């Protein structure tokens, strides 16, 4: 499974990184956000904008199955 780990990434870089990752990679995908509520919000904002369905099976990560 392709994984994007956002640990150590600045909040202002998240939009571009997540958008490129979800549009250029083939699911299933995993995005590791860590426990930061702000990081989760930023990732979900991009996923919603791109109309990408996601699940949160585990705390600190978001999974895209399709």
PDB file of C-alpha atoms in Angstrom:
ATOM      1  CA  UNK A   1       0.000   0.000   0.000  1.00  0.00           C
ATOM      2  CA  UNK A   2       1.363   3.418  -0.956  1.00  0.00           C
ATOM      3  CA  UNK A   3       1.849   5.552   2.150  1.00  0.00           C
ATOM      4  CA  UNK A   4       2.323   9.279   2.692  1.00  0.00           C
ATOM      5  CA  UNK A   5       3.747  10.060   6.146  1.00  0.00           C
ATOM      6  CA  UNK A   6       3.123  13.674   7.137  1.00  0.00           C
ATOM      7  CA  UNK A   7       5.242  13.609  10.290  1.00  0.00           C
ATOM      8  CA  UNK A   8       7.604  16.577  10.148  1.00  0.00           C
ATOM      9  CA  UNK A   9       5.719  18.240   7.267  1.00  0.00           C
ATOM     10  CA  UNK A  10       4.690  21.874   7.686  1.00  0.00           C
ATOM     11  CA  UNK A  11       0.973  22.624   7.546  1.00  0.00           C
ATOM     12  CA  UNK A  12       1.422  24.961   4.579  1.00  0.00           C
ATOM     13  CA  UNK A  13       2.882  22.078   2.524  1.00  0.00           C
ATOM     14  CA  UNK A  14       0.084  19.578   3.229  1.00  0.00           C
ATOM     15  CA  UNK A  15      -2.387  20.709   0.545  1.00  0.00           C
ATOM     16  CA  UNK A  16       0.029  20.255  -2.361  1.00  0.00           C
ATOM     17  CA  UNK A  17       1.561  17.011  -1.054  1.00  0.00           C
ATOM     18  CA  UNK A  18      -1.764  15.303  -0.348  1.00  0.00           C
ATOM     19  CA  UNK A  19      -3.368  16.410  -3.609  1.00  0.00           C
ATOM     20  CA  UNK A  20      -0.442  15.145  -5.672  1.00  0.00           C
ATOM     21  CA  UNK A  21      -0.320  11.901  -3.717  1.00  0.00           C
ATOM     22  CA  UNK A  22      -4.013  11.025  -4.095  1.00  0.00           C
ATOM     23  CA  UNK A  23      -4.250  12.087  -7.737  1.00  0.00           C
ATOM     24  CA  UNK A  24      -1.038  10.431  -8.942  1.00  0.00           C
ATOM     25  CA  UNK A  25      -1.101   7.158  -6.982  1.00  0.00           C
ATOM     26  CA  UNK A  26      -3.455   4.206  -7.330  1.00  0.00           C
ATOM     27  CA  UNK A  27      -5.490   3.122  -4.271  1.00  0.00           C
ATOM     28  CA  UNK A  28      -5.331   1.657  -1.758  1.00  0.00           C
ATOM     29  CA  UNK A  29      -3.488   4.548  -0.133  1.00  0.00           C
ATOM     30  CA  UNK A  30      -2.610   5.433   3.433  1.00  0.00           C
ATOM     31  CA  UNK A  31      -1.959   8.919   4.781  1.00  0.00           C
ATOM     32  CA  UNK A  32      -0.361   9.078   8.198  1.00  0.00           C
ATOM     33  CA  UNK A  33      -1.415  12.266   9.951  1.00  0.00           C
ATOM     34  CA  UNK A  34      -0.318  11.539  13.487  1.00  0.00           C
ATOM     35  CA  UNK A  35      -2.441  12.811  16.360  1.00  0.00           C
ATOM     36  CA  UNK A  36      -2.619  16.428  15.197  1.00  0.00           C
ATOM     37  CA  UNK A  37      -6.244  17.480  14.758  1.00  0.00           C
ATOM     38  CA  UNK A  38      -5.112  20.333  12.514  1.00  0.00           C
ATOM     39  CA  UNK A  39      -3.210  17.942  10.218  1.00  0.00           C
ATOM     40  CA  UNK A  40      -6.271  15.677   9.963  1.00  0.00           C
ATOM     41  CA  UNK A  41      -8.466  18.685   9.091  1.00  0.00           C
ATOM     42  CA  UNK A  42      -6.072  19.789   6.353  1.00  0.00           C
ATOM     43  CA  UNK A  43      -5.918  16.312   4.796  1.00  0.00           C
ATOM     44  CA  UNK A  44      -9.697  15.839   4.906  1.00  0.00           C
ATOM     45  CA  UNK A  45     -10.195  19.260   3.313  1.00  0.00           C
ATOM     46  CA  UNK A  46      -8.107  18.149   0.307  1.00  0.00           C
ATOM     47  CA  UNK A  47      -9.836  14.768   0.070  1.00  0.00           C
ATOM     48  CA  UNK A  48     -13.273  16.380   0.168  1.00  0.00           C
ATOM     49  CA  UNK A  49     -12.272  18.930  -2.477  1.00  0.00           C
ATOM     50  CA  UNK A  50     -11.060  16.106  -4.745  1.00  0.00           C
ATOM     51  CA  UNK A  51     -14.209  14.007  -4.046  1.00  0.00           C
ATOM     52  CA  UNK A  52     -12.152  11.138  -2.659  1.00  0.00           C
ATOM     53  CA  UNK A  53     -13.766   8.645  -0.289  1.00  0.00           C
ATOM     54  CA  UNK A  54     -11.735   7.810   2.791  1.00  0.00           C
ATOM     55  CA  UNK A  55     -11.949   5.837   6.023  1.00  0.00           C
ATOM     56  CA  UNK A  56     -10.346   6.343   9.415  1.00  0.00           C
ATOM     57  CA  UNK A  57      -9.798   2.798  10.673  1.00  0.00           C
ATOM     58  CA  UNK A  58      -7.015   3.777  13.058  1.00  0.00           C
ATOM     59  CA  UNK A  59      -6.277   6.984  14.931  1.00  0.00           C
ATOM     60  CA  UNK A  60      -3.582   8.993  13.195  1.00  0.00           C
ATOM     61  CA  UNK A  61      -4.138   7.655   9.696  1.00  0.00           C
ATOM     62  CA  UNK A  62      -6.577   7.975   6.827  1.00  0.00           C
ATOM     63  CA  UNK A  63      -7.083   5.178   4.323  1.00  0.00           C
ATOM     64  CA  UNK A  64      -8.326   5.546   0.740  1.00  0.00           C
ATOM     65  CA  UNK A  65      -9.654   2.278  -0.633  1.00  0.00           C
ATOM     66  CA  UNK A  66     -11.036   3.350  -4.038  1.00  0.00           C
TER      67      UNK A  66
END
